[in-house]
Amino acid sequence: MKTLSENKSFGGTQGVYSHMSEACGCEMTFAVYIPPQAKDGPVPCLWYLSGLTCTHENAMTKAGLQAHAAEFGIAVVFPDTSPRGEGIANDEAYDLGQGAGFYVNATEIPWAPHFQMETYIASELRDLVTENFPVSVHHGITGHSMGGHGALTLAMKYPGHYQSLSAFAPIANPTASDWGRKQLGAYLGADETLWTAHDATVLVKEKGWAGDVLIDQGAGDQFYELLKPAALIDALTETKTAHTYRLQAGYDHSYYFVSTFARDHVSWHAERLKG
């Protein structure tokens, strides 16, 4: 693991690091914020998964999570959204290829050799972070848009990994949306029965979530129809999964929306991870 930068922030440290990923077969970059409370021992860890076109840097610089993480004493991990670099498959469209890994393990060519983001996030990077940073065994996960999709699906597929869950404007029902069908078909092939393992609306019914979940959605989100939040809320209600869904009047899909409600989410996770 290489240290690319470390800066003091709200009494803690915001670092950016890189390593050679066995899962993705290339060098991957990620960021970790360690709060000042870590000086006294391991702290809970919140994973923030970003959306389409993002790198580790977008949320790190725009979401304002460091101030809240320092207040509540939790670490925050900001992974990249896909493998990158020369020789890595890509597409001219912004919503496929580099910057658009969708947090799945691709099985189709040309994506399969490198696009193994599910294994990377849930296993390889998790092990790297827990071995090299002062974080405890208590982990939560959140994310925005495509990252909200990743947070919801990984939490339900790996229930022992995460003890708290939230999402900002997640892609909630990708098997029924153009933000999902295109990518799942490209990465996983034409058999749509394989796609459902990566659809939060379906997973709630098939696997469930033992805890509660917080979801914020902007009522003025320009991508509302692609996100399909109503399908997920119906599934959560049908399965009697405890949830708090907040439709925020006037807010769009941007990081202005995320940063406005970021403290609520950090507080949500801190309460559950520390409790």
Tab-separated table of C-alpha atoms in Angstrom:
chain	number	residue	atom	x	y	z
A	1	MET	CA	0.000	0.000	0.000
A	2	LYS	CA	1.314	3.427	-0.986
A	3	THR	CA	0.503	6.674	0.789
A	4	LEU	CA	-0.319	9.306	-1.835
A	5	SER	CA	-1.263	12.095	0.574
A	6	GLU	CA	-2.225	12.718	4.194
A	7	ASN	CA	-3.724	15.960	5.467
A	8	LYS	CA	-4.889	16.983	8.921
A	9	SER	CA	-8.638	17.561	8.959
A	10	PHE	CA	-10.891	18.361	11.950
A	11	GLY	CA	-8.268	16.950	14.287
A	12	GLY	CA	-7.979	13.720	12.342
A	13	THR	CA	-6.290	12.646	9.116
A	14	GLN	CA	-7.630	12.508	5.569
A	15	GLY	CA	-5.436	10.150	3.592
A	16	VAL	CA	-5.359	8.904	0.011
A	17	TYR	CA	-3.723	5.566	-0.747
A	18	SER	CA	-3.160	3.128	-3.594
A	19	HIS	CA	-2.448	-0.576	-3.840
A	20	MET	CA	-2.256	-3.356	-6.377
A	21	SER	CA	-5.615	-5.109	-6.319
A	22	GLU	CA	-5.667	-8.851	-6.824
A	23	ALA	CA	-9.427	-8.803	-7.426
A	24	CYS	CA	-9.345	-6.085	-10.079
A	25	GLY	CA	-5.918	-6.879	-11.511
A	26	CYS	CA	-4.769	-3.271	-11.458
A	27	GLU	CA	-3.739	-0.479	-9.139
A	28	MET	CA	-6.667	0.939	-7.179
A	29	THR	CA	-6.888	4.215	-5.281
A	30	PHE	CA	-8.983	4.815	-2.158
A	31	ALA	CA	-9.259	7.344	0.653
A	32	VAL	CA	-9.704	6.950	4.417
A	33	TYR	CA	-10.601	9.559	7.015
A	34	ILE	CA	-9.424	8.701	10.533
A	35	PRO	CA	-11.015	10.831	13.278
A	36	PRO	CA	-9.077	12.180	16.275
A	37	GLN	CA	-10.736	9.624	18.595
A	38	ALA	CA	-8.662	6.871	16.932
A	39	LYS	CA	-5.706	8.027	19.031
A	40	ASP	CA	-7.389	6.271	21.950
A	41	GLY	CA	-8.191	3.025	20.138
A	42	PRO	CA	-10.041	1.526	17.170
A	43	VAL	CA	-13.147	3.373	15.941
A	44	PRO	CA	-16.195	2.188	13.951
A	45	CYS	CA	-15.908	2.400	10.181
A	46	LEU	CA	-18.377	3.822	7.641
A	47	TRP	CA	-18.038	2.908	3.966
A	48	TYR	CA	-19.187	5.540	1.473
A	49	LEU	CA	-19.773	4.256	-2.077
A	50	SER	CA	-19.912	6.900	-4.781
A	51	GLY	CA	-22.033	7.191	-7.910
A	52	LEU	CA	-21.564	7.221	-11.670
A	53	THR	CA	-18.482	9.072	-13.017
A	54	CYS	CA	-17.029	9.516	-9.506
A	55	THR	CA	-13.643	8.546	-8.125
A	56	HIS	CA	-12.657	8.292	-4.448
A	57	GLU	CA	-12.224	12.067	-4.515
A	58	ASN	CA	-15.761	13.345	-5.161
A	59	ALA	CA	-17.313	12.531	-1.797
A	60	MET	CA	-14.020	13.110	-0.024
A	61	THR	CA	-14.011	16.758	-1.135
A	62	LYS	CA	-17.731	17.546	-1.587
A	63	ALA	CA	-19.786	15.642	0.999
A	64	GLY	CA	-18.349	17.281	4.107
A	65	LEU	CA	-18.206	13.960	5.930
A	66	GLN	CA	-14.947	14.626	7.760
A	67	ALA	CA	-16.451	17.197	10.141
A	68	HIS	CA	-19.278	14.846	11.080
A	69	ALA	CA	-17.001	11.812	11.351
A	70	ALA	CA	-14.760	13.761	13.731
A	71	GLU	CA	-17.782	14.836	15.774
A	72	PHE	CA	-19.098	11.293	16.172
A	73	GLY	CA	-15.771	9.457	16.231
A	74	ILE	CA	-16.017	7.161	13.213
A	75	ALA	CA	-13.701	6.498	10.277
A	76	VAL	CA	-14.894	6.882	6.685
A	77	VAL	CA	-13.625	4.883	3.692
A	78	PHE	CA	-14.037	6.285	0.175
A	79	PRO	CA	-13.339	3.581	-2.457
A	80	ASP	CA	-13.138	4.198	-6.192
A	81	THR	CA	-16.108	3.216	-8.354
A	82	SER	CA	-14.259	0.973	-10.823
A	83	PRO	CA	-10.882	-0.256	-11.988
A	84	ARG	CA	-8.992	2.253	-14.105
A	85	GLY	CA	-5.938	2.641	-16.267
A	86	GLU	CA	-4.343	1.600	-19.505
A	87	GLY	CA	-5.550	-1.775	-20.726
A	88	ILE	CA	-8.755	-1.613	-18.639
A	89	ALA	CA	-11.955	-1.988	-20.684
A	90	ASN	CA	-14.000	1.187	-21.087
A	91	ASP	CA	-16.964	2.604	-22.972
A	92	GLU	CA	-17.654	5.991	-24.525
A	93	ALA	CA	-20.811	6.356	-22.425
A	94	TYR	CA	-20.459	7.810	-18.931
A	95	ASP	CA	-22.667	5.092	-17.419
A	96	LEU	CA	-20.647	2.028	-18.423
A	97	GLY	CA	-17.030	1.045	-17.920
A	98	GLN	CA	-14.525	3.115	-15.981
A	99	GLY	CA	-16.336	5.156	-13.349
A	100	ALA	CA	-19.384	2.885	-13.572
A	101	GLY	CA	-18.526	-0.459	-11.986
A	102	PHE	CA	-21.976	-0.862	-10.380
A	103	TYR	CA	-20.367	-2.856	-7.528
A	104	VAL	CA	-20.813	-6.222	-9.272
A	105	ASN	CA	-18.445	-9.002	-10.306
A	106	ALA	CA	-18.540	-8.956	-14.101
A	107	THR	CA	-18.678	-12.294	-15.907
A	108	GLU	CA	-18.726	-11.014	-19.497
A	109	ILE	CA	-15.912	-9.998	-21.824
A	110	PRO	CA	-14.351	-7.414	-21.962
A	111	TRP	CA	-15.316	-6.537	-18.371
A	112	ALA	CA	-14.638	-9.759	-16.454
A	113	PRO	CA	-10.819	-9.533	-16.188
A	114	HIS	CA	-10.913	-6.344	-14.103
A	115	PHE	CA	-14.461	-5.362	-13.089
A	116	GLN	CA	-14.717	-7.362	-9.866
A	117	MET	CA	-15.971	-4.562	-7.676
A	118	GLU	CA	-18.172	-6.662	-5.391
A	119	THR	CA	-15.229	-8.780	-4.278
A	120	TYR	CA	-12.999	-5.724	-4.119
A	121	ILE	CA	-15.282	-3.740	-1.794
A	122	ALA	CA	-16.732	-6.529	0.330
A	123	SER	CA	-13.544	-8.552	0.751
A	124	GLU	CA	-10.181	-7.282	-0.502
A	125	LEU	CA	-10.369	-3.597	0.418
A	126	ARG	CA	-12.179	-4.411	3.648
A	127	ASP	CA	-9.293	-6.644	4.711
A	128	LEU	CA	-6.731	-4.037	3.675
A	129	VAL	CA	-8.461	-1.302	5.667
A	130	THR	CA	-8.952	-3.377	8.811
A	131	GLU	CA	-5.321	-4.509	8.741
A	132	ASN	CA	-3.770	-1.091	8.182
A	133	PHE	CA	-6.006	1.435	9.950
A	134	PRO	CA	-7.285	1.772	13.548
A	135	VAL	CA	-10.842	0.637	12.830
A	136	SER	CA	-12.977	-1.748	14.856
A	137	VAL	CA	-15.041	-4.714	13.699
A	138	HIS	CA	-18.148	-2.493	13.562
A	139	HIS	CA	-18.798	-1.364	9.998
A	140	GLY	CA	-21.640	0.525	8.323
A	141	ILE	CA	-22.226	1.287	4.662
A	142	THR	CA	-23.841	4.112	2.736
A	143	GLY	CA	-23.642	5.605	-0.731
A	144	HIS	CA	-25.117	7.924	-3.323
A	145	SER	CA	-26.957	6.952	-6.517
A	146	MET	CA	-25.028	4.005	-8.002
A	147	GLY	CA	-23.223	3.919	-4.669
A	148	GLY	CA	-26.543	3.786	-2.840
A	149	HIS	CA	-27.377	0.763	-4.967
A	150	GLY	CA	-24.040	-0.752	-3.987
A	151	ALA	CA	-24.541	-0.028	-0.288
A	152	LEU	CA	-28.010	-1.589	-0.191
A	153	THR	CA	-27.119	-4.694	-2.185
A	154	LEU	CA	-23.804	-5.411	-0.450
A	155	ALA	CA	-25.363	-4.950	2.986
A	156	MET	CA	-28.031	-7.513	2.199
A	157	LYS	CA	-25.645	-9.941	0.503
A	158	TYR	CA	-23.025	-9.714	3.275
A	159	PRO	CA	-25.098	-9.182	6.450
A	160	GLY	CA	-22.253	-10.045	8.810
A	161	HIS	CA	-20.074	-7.350	7.270
A	162	TYR	CA	-22.261	-4.349	8.052
A	163	GLN	CA	-24.247	-3.440	11.128
A	164	SER	CA	-25.776	-0.208	9.804
A	165	LEU	CA	-27.147	0.894	6.439
A	166	SER	CA	-28.265	4.061	4.701
A	167	ALA	CA	-28.399	5.546	1.198
A	168	PHE	CA	-28.702	8.857	-0.629
A	169	ALA	CA	-30.943	8.702	-3.718
A	170	PRO	CA	-30.027	5.072	-4.517
A	171	ILE	CA	-30.632	3.322	-7.811
A	172	ALA	CA	-33.283	1.256	-6.095
A	173	ASN	CA	-34.652	-1.083	-8.763
A	174	PRO	CA	-31.995	-1.422	-11.501
A	175	THR	CA	-33.503	-4.475	-13.190
A	176	ALA	CA	-36.453	-2.251	-14.123
A	177	SER	CA	-34.481	0.873	-15.046
A	178	ASP	CA	-32.266	2.118	-17.857
A	179	TRP	CA	-29.790	2.789	-15.035
A	180	GLY	CA	-29.309	-0.904	-14.459
A	181	ARG	CA	-30.556	-2.974	-17.345
A	182	LYS	CA	-27.840	-1.665	-19.655
A	183	GLN	CA	-25.053	-2.198	-17.139
A	184	LEU	CA	-26.229	-5.519	-15.676
A	185	GLY	CA	-26.674	-6.885	-19.183
A	186	ALA	CA	-23.180	-5.777	-20.176
A	187	TYR	CA	-21.454	-7.024	-17.030
A	188	LEU	CA	-23.482	-10.173	-16.287
A	189	GLY	CA	-24.908	-11.263	-19.645
A	190	ALA	CA	-28.369	-11.701	-21.093
A	191	ASP	CA	-29.765	-14.033	-18.407
A	192	GLU	CA	-31.881	-11.626	-16.380
A	193	THR	CA	-32.276	-14.110	-13.537
A	194	LEU	CA	-28.648	-13.319	-12.666
A	195	TRP	CA	-29.386	-9.618	-12.364
A	196	THR	CA	-31.741	-9.893	-9.410
A	197	ALA	CA	-28.859	-10.566	-7.008
A	198	HIS	CA	-27.897	-6.934	-7.593
A	199	ASP	CA	-31.305	-5.303	-7.206
A	200	ALA	CA	-32.111	-3.913	-3.746
A	201	THR	CA	-35.865	-4.098	-4.317
A	202	VAL	CA	-35.631	-7.807	-5.094
A	203	LEU	CA	-33.054	-8.539	-2.387
A	204	VAL	CA	-35.248	-7.047	0.345
A	205	LYS	CA	-37.825	-9.699	-0.464
A	206	GLU	CA	-35.375	-12.577	-0.987
A	207	LYS	CA	-32.724	-11.937	1.688
A	208	GLY	CA	-34.053	-9.093	3.802
A	209	TRP	CA	-32.178	-6.767	6.130
A	210	ALA	CA	-32.149	-7.448	9.852
A	211	GLY	CA	-31.658	-3.849	10.922
A	212	ASP	CA	-33.242	-0.582	9.924
A	213	VAL	CA	-32.319	1.625	6.986
A	214	LEU	CA	-32.281	5.378	6.357
A	215	ILE	CA	-32.947	6.633	2.826
A	216	ASP	CA	-32.931	10.264	1.732
A	217	GLN	CA	-34.283	11.153	-1.702
A	218	GLY	CA	-34.572	14.569	-3.305
A	219	ALA	CA	-38.089	15.323	-4.508
A	220	GLY	CA	-36.569	17.559	-7.195
A	221	ASP	CA	-34.105	14.875	-8.336
A	222	GLN	CA	-33.734	15.094	-12.117
A	223	PHE	CA	-33.115	11.332	-12.235
A	224	TYR	CA	-36.053	10.338	-10.034
A	225	GLU	CA	-37.687	8.107	-12.676
A	226	LEU	CA	-34.428	6.229	-13.268
A	227	LEU	CA	-33.841	5.676	-9.548
A	228	LYS	CA	-37.296	4.157	-8.883
A	229	PRO	CA	-37.393	4.723	-5.116
A	230	ALA	CA	-41.102	3.868	-4.852
A	231	ALA	CA	-40.425	0.238	-5.760
A	232	LEU	CA	-37.919	-0.116	-2.937
A	233	ILE	CA	-40.132	1.587	-0.376
A	234	ASP	CA	-43.006	-0.713	-1.350
A	235	ALA	CA	-40.703	-3.728	-0.870
A	236	LEU	CA	-39.474	-2.483	2.514
A	237	THR	CA	-43.058	-1.934	3.632
A	238	GLU	CA	-44.238	-5.300	2.289
A	239	THR	CA	-41.459	-7.153	4.139
A	240	LYS	CA	-41.945	-5.073	7.307
A	241	THR	CA	-38.331	-3.939	7.166
A	242	ALA	CA	-37.827	-1.005	9.516
A	243	HIS	CA	-36.972	2.065	7.488
A	244	THR	CA	-36.939	5.833	7.501
A	245	TYR	CA	-37.609	7.299	4.062
A	246	ARG	CA	-37.364	11.056	3.678
A	247	LEU	CA	-38.466	12.736	0.452
A	248	GLN	CA	-36.683	16.072	0.649
A	249	ALA	CA	-38.607	18.887	-1.049
A	250	GLY	CA	-36.647	20.890	-3.614
A	251	TYR	CA	-33.422	18.875	-3.474
A	252	ASP	CA	-31.838	17.449	-6.618
A	253	HIS	CA	-29.277	14.682	-7.243
A	254	SER	CA	-26.147	16.737	-6.584
A	255	TYR	CA	-23.613	16.829	-3.775
A	256	TYR	CA	-25.435	19.871	-2.419
A	257	PHE	CA	-28.174	17.384	-1.538
A	258	VAL	CA	-25.723	14.840	-0.108
A	259	SER	CA	-23.818	17.370	1.987
A	260	THR	CA	-27.047	18.825	3.394
A	261	PHE	CA	-28.062	15.525	4.982
A	262	ALA	CA	-24.612	13.997	5.507
A	263	ARG	CA	-24.558	14.720	9.240
A	264	ASP	CA	-27.864	12.895	9.711
A	265	HIS	CA	-26.414	9.801	8.089
A	266	VAL	CA	-23.145	9.862	10.028
A	267	SER	CA	-25.115	10.277	13.245
A	268	TRP	CA	-27.412	7.383	12.222
A	269	HIS	CA	-24.462	5.070	11.665
A	270	ALA	CA	-22.564	6.186	14.761
A	271	GLU	CA	-25.572	5.477	16.983
A	272	ARG	CA	-25.919	1.944	15.613
A	273	LEU	CA	-22.226	1.095	15.374
A	274	LYS	CA	-21.430	2.352	18.852
A	275	GLY	CA	-24.644	1.107	20.437
